[in-house]
XYZ file of C-alpha atoms in Angstrom:
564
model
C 16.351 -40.134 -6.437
C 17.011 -39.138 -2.767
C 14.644 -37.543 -1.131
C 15.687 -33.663 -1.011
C 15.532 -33.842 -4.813
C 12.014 -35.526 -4.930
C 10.601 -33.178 -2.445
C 11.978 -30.325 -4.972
C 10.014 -31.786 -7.927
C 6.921 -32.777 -5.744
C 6.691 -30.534 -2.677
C 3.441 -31.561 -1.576
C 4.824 -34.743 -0.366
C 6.026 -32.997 2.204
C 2.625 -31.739 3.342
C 1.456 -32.048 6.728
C -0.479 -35.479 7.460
C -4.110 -33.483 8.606
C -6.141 -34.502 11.798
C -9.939 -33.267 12.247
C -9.103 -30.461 14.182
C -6.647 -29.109 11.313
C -9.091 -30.122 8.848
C -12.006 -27.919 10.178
C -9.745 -24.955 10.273
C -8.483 -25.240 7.300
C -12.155 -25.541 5.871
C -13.100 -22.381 7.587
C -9.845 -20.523 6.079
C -10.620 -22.059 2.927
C -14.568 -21.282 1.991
C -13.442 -17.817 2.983
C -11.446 -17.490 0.402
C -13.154 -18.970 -2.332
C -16.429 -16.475 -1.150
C -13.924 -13.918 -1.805
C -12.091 -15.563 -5.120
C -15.715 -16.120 -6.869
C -17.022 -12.786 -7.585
C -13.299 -11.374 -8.021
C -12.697 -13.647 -10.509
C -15.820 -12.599 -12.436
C -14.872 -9.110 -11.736
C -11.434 -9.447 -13.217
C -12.294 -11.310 -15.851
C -14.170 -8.304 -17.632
C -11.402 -6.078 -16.791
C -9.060 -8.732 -18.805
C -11.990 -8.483 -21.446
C -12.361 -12.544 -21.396
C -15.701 -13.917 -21.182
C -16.923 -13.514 -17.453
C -17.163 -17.640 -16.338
C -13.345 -17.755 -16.468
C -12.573 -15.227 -14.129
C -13.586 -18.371 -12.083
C -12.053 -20.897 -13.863
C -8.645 -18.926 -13.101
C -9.636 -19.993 -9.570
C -9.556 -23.501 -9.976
C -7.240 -25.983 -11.935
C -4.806 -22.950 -11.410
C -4.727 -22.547 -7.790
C -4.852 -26.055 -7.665
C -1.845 -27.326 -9.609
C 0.112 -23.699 -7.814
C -0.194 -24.777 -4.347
C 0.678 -28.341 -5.412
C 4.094 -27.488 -6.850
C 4.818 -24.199 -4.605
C 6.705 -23.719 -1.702
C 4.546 -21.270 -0.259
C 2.033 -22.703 1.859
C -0.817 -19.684 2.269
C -0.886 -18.302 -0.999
C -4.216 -17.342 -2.944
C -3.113 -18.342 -6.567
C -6.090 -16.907 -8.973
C -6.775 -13.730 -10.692
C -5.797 -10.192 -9.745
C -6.046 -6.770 -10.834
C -2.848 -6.246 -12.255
C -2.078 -9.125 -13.808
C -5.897 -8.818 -15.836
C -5.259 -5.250 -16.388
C -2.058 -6.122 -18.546
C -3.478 -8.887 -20.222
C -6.714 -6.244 -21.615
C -4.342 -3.516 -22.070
C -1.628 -5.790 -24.146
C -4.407 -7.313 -26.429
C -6.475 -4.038 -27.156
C -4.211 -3.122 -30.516
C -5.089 -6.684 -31.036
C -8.315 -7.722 -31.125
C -11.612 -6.932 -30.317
C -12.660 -7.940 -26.339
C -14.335 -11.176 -25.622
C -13.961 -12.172 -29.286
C -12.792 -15.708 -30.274
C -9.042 -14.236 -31.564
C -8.757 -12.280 -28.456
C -9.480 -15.407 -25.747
C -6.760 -17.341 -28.311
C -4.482 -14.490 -27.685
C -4.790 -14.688 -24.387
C -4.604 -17.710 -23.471
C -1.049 -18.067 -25.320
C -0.140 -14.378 -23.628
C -1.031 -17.141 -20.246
C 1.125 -19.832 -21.734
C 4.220 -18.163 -22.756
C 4.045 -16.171 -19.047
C 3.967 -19.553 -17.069
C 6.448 -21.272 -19.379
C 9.029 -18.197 -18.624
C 8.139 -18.586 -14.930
C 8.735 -22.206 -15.091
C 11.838 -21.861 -16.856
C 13.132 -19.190 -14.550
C 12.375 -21.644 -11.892
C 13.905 -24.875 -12.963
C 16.763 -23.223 -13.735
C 17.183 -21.203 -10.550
C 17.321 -17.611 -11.935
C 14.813 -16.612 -10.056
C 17.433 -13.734 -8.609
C 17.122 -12.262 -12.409
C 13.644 -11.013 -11.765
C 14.774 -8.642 -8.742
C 16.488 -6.472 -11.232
C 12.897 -4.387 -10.598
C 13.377 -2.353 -7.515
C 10.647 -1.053 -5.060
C 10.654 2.525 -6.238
C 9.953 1.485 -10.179
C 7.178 -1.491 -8.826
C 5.817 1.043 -6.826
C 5.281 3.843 -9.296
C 3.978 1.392 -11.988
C 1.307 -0.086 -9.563
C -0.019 3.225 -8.650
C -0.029 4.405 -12.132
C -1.915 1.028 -13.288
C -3.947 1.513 -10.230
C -5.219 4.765 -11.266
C -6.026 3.417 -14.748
C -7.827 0.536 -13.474
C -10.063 2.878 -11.747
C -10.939 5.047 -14.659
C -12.072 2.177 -17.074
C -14.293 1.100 -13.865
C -16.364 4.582 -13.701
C -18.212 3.683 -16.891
C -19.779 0.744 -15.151
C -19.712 2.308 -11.951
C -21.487 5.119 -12.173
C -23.931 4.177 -14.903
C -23.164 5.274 -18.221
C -21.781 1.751 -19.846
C -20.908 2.119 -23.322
C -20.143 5.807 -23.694
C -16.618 7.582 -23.901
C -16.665 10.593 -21.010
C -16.645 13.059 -23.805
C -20.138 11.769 -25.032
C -21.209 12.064 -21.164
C -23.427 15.256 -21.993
C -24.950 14.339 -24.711
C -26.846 11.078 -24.239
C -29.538 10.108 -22.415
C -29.087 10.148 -18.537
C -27.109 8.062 -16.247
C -28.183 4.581 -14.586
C -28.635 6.077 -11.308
C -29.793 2.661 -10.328
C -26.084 1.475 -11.229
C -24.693 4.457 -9.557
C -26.481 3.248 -6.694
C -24.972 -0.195 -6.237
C -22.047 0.480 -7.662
C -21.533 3.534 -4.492
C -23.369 1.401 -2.476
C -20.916 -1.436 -3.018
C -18.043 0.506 -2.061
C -19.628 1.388 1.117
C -20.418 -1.854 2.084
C -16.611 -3.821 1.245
C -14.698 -0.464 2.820
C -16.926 -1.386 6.004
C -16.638 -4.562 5.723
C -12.500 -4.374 5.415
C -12.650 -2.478 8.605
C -15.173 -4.009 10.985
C -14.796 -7.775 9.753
C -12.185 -8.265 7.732
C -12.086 -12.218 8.075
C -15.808 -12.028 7.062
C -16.568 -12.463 2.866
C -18.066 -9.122 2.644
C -17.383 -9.570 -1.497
C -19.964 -12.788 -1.365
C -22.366 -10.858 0.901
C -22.202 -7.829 -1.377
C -22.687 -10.022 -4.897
C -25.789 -11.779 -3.119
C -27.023 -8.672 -1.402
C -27.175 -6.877 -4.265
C -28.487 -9.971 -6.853
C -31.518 -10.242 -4.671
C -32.108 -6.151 -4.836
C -31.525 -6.537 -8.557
C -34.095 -9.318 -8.873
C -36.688 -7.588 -6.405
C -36.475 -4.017 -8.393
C -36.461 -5.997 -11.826
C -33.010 -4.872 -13.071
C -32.102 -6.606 -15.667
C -35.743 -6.697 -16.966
C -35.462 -2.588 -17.332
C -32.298 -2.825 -19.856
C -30.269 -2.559 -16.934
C -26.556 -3.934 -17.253
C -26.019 -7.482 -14.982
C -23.543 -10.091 -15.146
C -26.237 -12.373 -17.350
C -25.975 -16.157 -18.021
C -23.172 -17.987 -17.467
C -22.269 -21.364 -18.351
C -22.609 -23.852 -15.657
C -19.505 -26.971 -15.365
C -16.203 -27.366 -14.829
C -13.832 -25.977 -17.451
C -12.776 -28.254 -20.638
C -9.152 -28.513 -22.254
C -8.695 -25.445 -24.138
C -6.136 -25.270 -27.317
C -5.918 -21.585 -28.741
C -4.641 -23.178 -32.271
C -1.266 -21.910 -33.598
C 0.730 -18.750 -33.308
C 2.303 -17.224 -35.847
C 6.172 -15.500 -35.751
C 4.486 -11.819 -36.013
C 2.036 -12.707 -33.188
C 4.676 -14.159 -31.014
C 7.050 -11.339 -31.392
C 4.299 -8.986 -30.214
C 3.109 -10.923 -27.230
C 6.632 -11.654 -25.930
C 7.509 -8.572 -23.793
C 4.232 -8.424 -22.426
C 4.378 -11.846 -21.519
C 7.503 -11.076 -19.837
C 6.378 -7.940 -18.276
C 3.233 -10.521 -16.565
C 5.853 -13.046 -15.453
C 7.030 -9.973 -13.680
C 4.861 -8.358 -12.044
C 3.745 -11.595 -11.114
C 7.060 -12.945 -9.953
C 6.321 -9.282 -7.314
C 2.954 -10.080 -6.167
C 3.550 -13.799 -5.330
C 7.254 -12.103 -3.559
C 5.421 -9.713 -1.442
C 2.537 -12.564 -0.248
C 5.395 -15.418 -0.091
C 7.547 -13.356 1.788
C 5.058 -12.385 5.051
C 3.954 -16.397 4.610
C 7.106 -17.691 5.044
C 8.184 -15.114 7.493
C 5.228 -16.145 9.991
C 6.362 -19.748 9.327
C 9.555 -19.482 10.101
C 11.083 -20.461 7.172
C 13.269 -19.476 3.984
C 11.402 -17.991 0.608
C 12.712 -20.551 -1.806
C 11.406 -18.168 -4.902
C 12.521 -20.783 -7.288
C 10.299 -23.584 -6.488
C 7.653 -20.712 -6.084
C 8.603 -20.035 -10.079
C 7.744 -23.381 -10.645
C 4.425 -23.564 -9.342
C 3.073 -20.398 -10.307
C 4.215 -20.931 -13.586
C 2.786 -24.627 -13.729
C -0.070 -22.768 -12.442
C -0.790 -20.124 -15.190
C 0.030 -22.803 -17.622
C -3.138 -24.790 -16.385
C -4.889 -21.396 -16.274
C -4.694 -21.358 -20.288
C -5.204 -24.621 -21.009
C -8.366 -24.088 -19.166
C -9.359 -21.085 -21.588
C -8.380 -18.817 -18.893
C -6.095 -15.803 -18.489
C -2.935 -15.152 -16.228
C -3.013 -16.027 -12.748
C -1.282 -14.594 -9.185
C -0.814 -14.448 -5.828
C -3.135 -12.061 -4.703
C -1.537 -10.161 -1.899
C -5.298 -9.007 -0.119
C -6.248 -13.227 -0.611
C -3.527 -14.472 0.416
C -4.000 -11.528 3.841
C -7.223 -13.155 4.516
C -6.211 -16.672 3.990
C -3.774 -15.744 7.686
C -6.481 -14.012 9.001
C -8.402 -16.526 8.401
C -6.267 -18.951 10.657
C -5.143 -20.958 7.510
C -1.882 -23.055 8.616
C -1.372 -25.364 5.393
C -2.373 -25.693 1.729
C -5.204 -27.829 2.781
C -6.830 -24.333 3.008
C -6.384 -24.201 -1.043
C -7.737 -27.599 -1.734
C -10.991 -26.719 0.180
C -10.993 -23.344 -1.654
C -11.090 -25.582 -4.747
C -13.339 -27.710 -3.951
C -16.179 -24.514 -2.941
C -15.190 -23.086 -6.563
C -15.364 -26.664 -8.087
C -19.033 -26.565 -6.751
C -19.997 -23.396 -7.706
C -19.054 -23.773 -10.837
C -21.135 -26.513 -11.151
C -24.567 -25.974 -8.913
C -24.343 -22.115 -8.429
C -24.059 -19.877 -11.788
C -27.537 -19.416 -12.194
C -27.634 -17.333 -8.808
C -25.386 -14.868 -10.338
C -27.390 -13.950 -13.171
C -29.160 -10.926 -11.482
C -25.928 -9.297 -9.946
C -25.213 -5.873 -11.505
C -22.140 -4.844 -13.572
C -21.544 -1.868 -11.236
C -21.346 -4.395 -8.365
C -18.301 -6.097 -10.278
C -16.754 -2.652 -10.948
C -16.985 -1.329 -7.184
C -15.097 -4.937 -6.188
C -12.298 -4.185 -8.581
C -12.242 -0.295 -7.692
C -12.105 -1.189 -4.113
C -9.406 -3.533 -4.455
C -7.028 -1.083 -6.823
C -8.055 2.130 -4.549
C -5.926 0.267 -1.822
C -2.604 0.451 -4.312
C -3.012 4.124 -4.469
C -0.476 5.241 -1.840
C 0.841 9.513 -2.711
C 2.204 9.733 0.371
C 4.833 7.050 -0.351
C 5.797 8.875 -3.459
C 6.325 12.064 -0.154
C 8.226 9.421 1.971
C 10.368 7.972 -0.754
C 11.239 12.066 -1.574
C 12.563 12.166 1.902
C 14.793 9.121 1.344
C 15.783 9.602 -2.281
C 15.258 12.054 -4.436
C 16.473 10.488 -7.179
C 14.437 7.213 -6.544
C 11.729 9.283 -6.040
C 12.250 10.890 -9.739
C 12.217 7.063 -10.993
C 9.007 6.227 -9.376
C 7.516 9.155 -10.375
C 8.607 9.024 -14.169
C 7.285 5.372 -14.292
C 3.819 6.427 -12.671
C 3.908 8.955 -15.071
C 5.037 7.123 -17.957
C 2.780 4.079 -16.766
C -0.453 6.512 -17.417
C 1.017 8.131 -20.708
C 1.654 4.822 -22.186
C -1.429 3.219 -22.107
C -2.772 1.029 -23.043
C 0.986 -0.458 -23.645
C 1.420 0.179 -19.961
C 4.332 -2.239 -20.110
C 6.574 0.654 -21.094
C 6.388 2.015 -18.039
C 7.961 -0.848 -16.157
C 10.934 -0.951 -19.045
C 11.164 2.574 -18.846
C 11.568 3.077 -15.001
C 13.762 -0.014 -15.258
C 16.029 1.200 -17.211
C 16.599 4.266 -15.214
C 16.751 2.588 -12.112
C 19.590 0.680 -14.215
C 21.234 4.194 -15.683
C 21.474 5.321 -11.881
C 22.984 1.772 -10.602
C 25.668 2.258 -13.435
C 26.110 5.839 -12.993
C 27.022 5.099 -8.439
C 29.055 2.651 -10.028
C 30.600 4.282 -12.236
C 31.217 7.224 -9.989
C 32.110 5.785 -6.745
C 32.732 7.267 -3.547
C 36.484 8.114 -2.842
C 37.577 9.677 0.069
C 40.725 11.285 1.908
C 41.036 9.796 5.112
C 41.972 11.340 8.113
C 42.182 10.198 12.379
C 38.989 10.964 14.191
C 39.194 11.665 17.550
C 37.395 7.976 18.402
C 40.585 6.456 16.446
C 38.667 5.502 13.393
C 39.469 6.492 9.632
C 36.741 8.860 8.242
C 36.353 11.059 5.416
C 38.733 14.370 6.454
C 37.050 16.583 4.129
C 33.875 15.768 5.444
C 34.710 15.833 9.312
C 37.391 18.616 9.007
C 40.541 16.267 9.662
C 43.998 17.117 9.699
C 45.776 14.874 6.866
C 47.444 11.592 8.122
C 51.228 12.874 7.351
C 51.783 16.245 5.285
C 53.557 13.830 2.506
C 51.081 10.671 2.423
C 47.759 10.851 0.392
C 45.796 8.033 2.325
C 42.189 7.011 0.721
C 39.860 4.637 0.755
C 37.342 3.508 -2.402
C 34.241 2.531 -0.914
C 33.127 0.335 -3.863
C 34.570 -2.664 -5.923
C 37.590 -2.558 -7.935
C 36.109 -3.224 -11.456
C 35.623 -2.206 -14.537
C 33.210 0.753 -13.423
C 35.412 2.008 -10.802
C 39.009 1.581 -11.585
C 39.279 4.392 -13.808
C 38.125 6.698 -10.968
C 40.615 5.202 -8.655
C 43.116 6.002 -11.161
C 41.936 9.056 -11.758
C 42.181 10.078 -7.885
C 45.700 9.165 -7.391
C 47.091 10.755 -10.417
C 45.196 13.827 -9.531
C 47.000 13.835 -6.137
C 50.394 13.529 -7.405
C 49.580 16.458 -10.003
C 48.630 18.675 -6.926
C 51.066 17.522 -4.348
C 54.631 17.611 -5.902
C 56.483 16.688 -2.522
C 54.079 13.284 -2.174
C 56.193 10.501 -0.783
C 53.611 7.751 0.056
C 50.000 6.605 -1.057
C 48.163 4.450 0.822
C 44.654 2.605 -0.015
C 42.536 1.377 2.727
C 41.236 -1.223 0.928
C 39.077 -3.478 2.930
C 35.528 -1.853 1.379
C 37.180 -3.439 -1.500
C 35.608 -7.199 -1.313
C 36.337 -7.714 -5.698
C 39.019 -6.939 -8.377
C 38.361 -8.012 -11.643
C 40.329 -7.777 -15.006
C 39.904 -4.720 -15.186
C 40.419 -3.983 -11.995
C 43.694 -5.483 -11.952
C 45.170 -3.843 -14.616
C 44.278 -0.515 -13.494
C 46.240 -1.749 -9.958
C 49.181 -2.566 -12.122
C 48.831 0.716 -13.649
C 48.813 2.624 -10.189
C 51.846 0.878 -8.810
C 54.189 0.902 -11.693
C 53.202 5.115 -11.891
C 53.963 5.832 -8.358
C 57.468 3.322 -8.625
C 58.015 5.380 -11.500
C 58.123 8.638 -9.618
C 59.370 7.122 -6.083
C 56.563 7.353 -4.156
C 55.391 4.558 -2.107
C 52.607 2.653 -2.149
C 51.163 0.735 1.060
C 47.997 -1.245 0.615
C 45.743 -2.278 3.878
C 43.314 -4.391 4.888
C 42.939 -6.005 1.297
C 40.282 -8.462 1.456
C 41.068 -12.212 0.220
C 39.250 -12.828 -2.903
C 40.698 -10.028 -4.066
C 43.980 -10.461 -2.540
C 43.659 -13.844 -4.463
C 43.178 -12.064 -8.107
C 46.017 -9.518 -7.546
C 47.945 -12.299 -6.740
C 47.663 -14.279 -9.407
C 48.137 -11.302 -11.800
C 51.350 -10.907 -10.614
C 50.653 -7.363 -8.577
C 51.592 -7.903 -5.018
C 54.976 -8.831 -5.193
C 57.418 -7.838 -2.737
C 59.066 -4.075 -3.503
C 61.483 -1.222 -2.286
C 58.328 0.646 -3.113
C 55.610 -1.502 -2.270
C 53.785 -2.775 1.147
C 51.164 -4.714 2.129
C 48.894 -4.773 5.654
C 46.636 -6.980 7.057
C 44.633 -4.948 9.015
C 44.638 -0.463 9.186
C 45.943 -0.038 12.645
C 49.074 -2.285 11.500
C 49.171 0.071 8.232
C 49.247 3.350 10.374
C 51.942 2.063 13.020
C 54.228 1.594 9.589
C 52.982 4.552 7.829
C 53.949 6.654 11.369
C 57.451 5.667 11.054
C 57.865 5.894 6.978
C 55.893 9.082 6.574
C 55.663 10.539 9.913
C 52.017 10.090 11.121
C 51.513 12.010 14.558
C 50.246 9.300 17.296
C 46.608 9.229 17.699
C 44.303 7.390 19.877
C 43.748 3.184 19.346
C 41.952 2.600 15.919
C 38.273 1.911 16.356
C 37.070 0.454 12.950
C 37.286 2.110 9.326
């Protein structure tokens, strides 16, 4: 095995070797990160609905075996909001939160993610996961965004328990919980802005554990995080899955393996970027999906790449995924010395970290800028935010739903590309007459150009164009097709040629062809379609095409041709 291969199966051979200066700044980036990573993970854990102590052991045998197989060097591998959101919102016709059937459930809903991620990867179809474009991610994470929020206000402002139409008519709020949950916010959106390399999220879980133990909390029926169990996690086996169960946990296992495949792609891609280097996504498949698979054979739930983690892990001054392995080895610790300290910390402090962190995915003004830019994009991302909210708790039908229109509109450019009548502009390049208010190249020559591929989705259109010019012009002697925006012909494609060029030989009217890219030269070739004819000519570049076509069809001199 040479050694390009091995380092693709085991990248961390290629780790730096560490000094003591590296070492103690990696330590620093590190504990950061796992201050942060501790109380998120507890956090997200009851938004998943999985019992609360493996919110943090997502943080550990996960990030652990991730950083070991993944290209990416910085990234915080652990829970997130979205990724728990999905898994609480997939299981909920399912199961009843926290039970025994539900942790089973998702722990396989973990399994078959990281398996699809891993297969993606090892395969190198990691390309197949882009089919999701920025205006469809971005209205589904502000529309789970804003439902993440809501199911935090119970906790948050004190009235645990109770739907908001029975809000009136039970006792009074917590206005203790109200009071650290508000208080919470305060303190991490201060935080974020005066010291965002300091873990305000620690400082706010111990902060507010000591005011809960001072003030008796949890003694006055008040809601806390409670025991949990102190070691490091044990192998977990969720027993067997039966054909109905599987069916219903695919496409939400495939809808995770996106949207996780997006967060680790928007955190890989400023990591990389700062280093210098290439994203290799498919190696980045392979250890996040190595990594979730650890994640539920731990009895844990999906992991990610958290995008505001992975921030402070470069703030920070992290420079290699030693930072990770001290990371581990705080949560390691924790996990075993430090449990009992959270016992006192309020539920409405764990709701204000996860409404904090989702408040910062609520962006309306890019739904205003993407307007400006597209309005039909801006349609998509607005039907999946909408669709997103309508759909829940199978939020996942937002994503396929804004998918598939963002596919309908791909098809529907394709199908309907642009073709244009060129004509001279005064700065000798070939524009669109029509548009620009251009004289035709020669009274008896119909000159395009198809700014698109000659396929299957176009040809037809192409076809359609030059038989609608001959219909309207009855004195046409010559067609020509710029063609070099023309970089693919298929089957289709090539038929539909032959189609073109045996109509105009059929009514004399020549046909001159320019600028014809080779790969596509290539397939006309071999089909036959550009052979020599009294009819029939062929350019290399446009300014040769127009020096013929001015002494065949009588084009009026113009200046030297600039570019097409």
């Amino acid at each position: 095995m040479n050694r390009d291969r091995l380092l693709r199966w085991f990248p961390f051979l290629a780790w730096p070797r560490p000094d003591r200066a590296l070492l103690v700044n990696e330590a620093s980036a590190g504990i950061t990160v796992a201050l942060m990573v501790i109380p998120q993970g507890v956090a997200y854990a009851a938004l998943a609905g999985m019992p609360l102590i493996t919110g943090i052991y997502a943080a550990l045998f996960p990030a652990l075996i991730a950083v070991l197989f993944s290209s990416s060097a910085r990234l915080s591998v652990g829970p997130t909001a979205l990724t728990s959101l999905l898994v609480g919102a997939s299981l909920a016709p399912l199961a009843v939160p926290g039970s025994r059937e539900w942790v089973a459930l998702a722990v396989w809903l973990t399994l078959l993610s990281g398996l699809m991620q891993l297969l993606l990867g090892v395969v190198r179809f990691g390309w197949l996961l882009r089919l999701v474009n920025s205006p469809v991610l971005m209205g589904f994470t502000q529309g789970a965004a804003v439902l993440i929020t809501l199911s935090q206000l119970p906790a948050l402002l004190g009235f645990t328990g109770r739907s908001y139409a029975q809000l009136l008519d039970g006792p009074p709020p917590d206005y203790l919980a109200i009071a650290f949950g508000l208080g919470g916010m305060a303190m991490l959106w201060i935080g974020k802005r005066m010291a965002p390399r300091f873990p305000t999220t620690m400082a706010l879980v111990a902060v507010s554990a000591a005011l809960s133990f001072a003030v008796g909390y949890a003694l006055k029926g008040g809601a806390v995080i409670g025991a949990l169990p102190s070691g490091l996690p044990s192998f977990y086996w969720p027993g067997g899955l039966g054909a109905t169960e599987l069916g219903t946990l695919l496409l939400p296992a495939f809808l995770i393996t996106l949207v996780s495949f997006l967060e680790t792609a928007s955190s890989a891609k400023v990591d990389n970027a700062r280093a210098g280097k290439l994203w290799n996504e498919n190696q980045d498949l392979i250890g996040q999906g190595l990594g979730k698979i650890a994640s539920g054979l731990s009895g844990s739930f999906p992991t990610s790449s958290s995008f505001s983690r992975s921030a402070i892990t470069l703030y920070a001054g992290a420079k290699t995924q030693w930072s990770t392995l001290f990371s581990v080895v705080v949560v390691a610790a924790s996990l075993l010395w430090a449990m009992p300290l959270l016992f006192h910390v309020p539920q409405a402090v764990l709701a204000s970290v996860v409404v904090t962190a989702t408040l910062g995915l609520m962006k309306p003004r890019s739904f205003v800028a993407l307007w400006r830019i597209s309005r039909i994009e801006a349609a998509i991302a607005l039907g999946t935010f909408a669709l997103t909210i309508a759909t829940a708790p199978s939020i996942y039908w937002g994503v396929l739903g804004g998918l598939l229109a963002a596919l309908a509109h791909y098809m529907y450019r394709h199908l309907h590309p642009r073709i244009v009548e060129v004509g001279l502009h005064a700065d000798g390049s070939l524009r669109d007459r029509h548009l620009w208010h251009l004289p035709p190249l020669a009274p008896s020559l119909y000159a395009l150009r198809m700014d698109a591929e000659l396929d299957f989705a176009s040809a037809s259109t192409l076809e359609h164009a030059i038989t609608a010019a001959l219909a309207e012009r009855p004195g046409l002697t010559d067609v020509c097709l710029f063609a070099h925006p023309i970089n693919r012909v298929d089957l289709t494609g090539a038929e539909v040629f032959g189609n073109i060029r045996r109509l105009l030989e059929s009514q004399g009217v020549r046909l001159h062809l320019s600028g014809l890219k080779l790969p596509a030269q290539q397939v006309l070739e071999r089909a036959g379609l550009l052979k020599p004819g009294a009819l029939f000519f062929s350019y290399r570049t446009d300014a040769e095409a127009l020096a013929a076509l001015r002494a065949t069809a009588e084009v009026s001199p113009e200046p030297a041709l600039a570019g097409s």
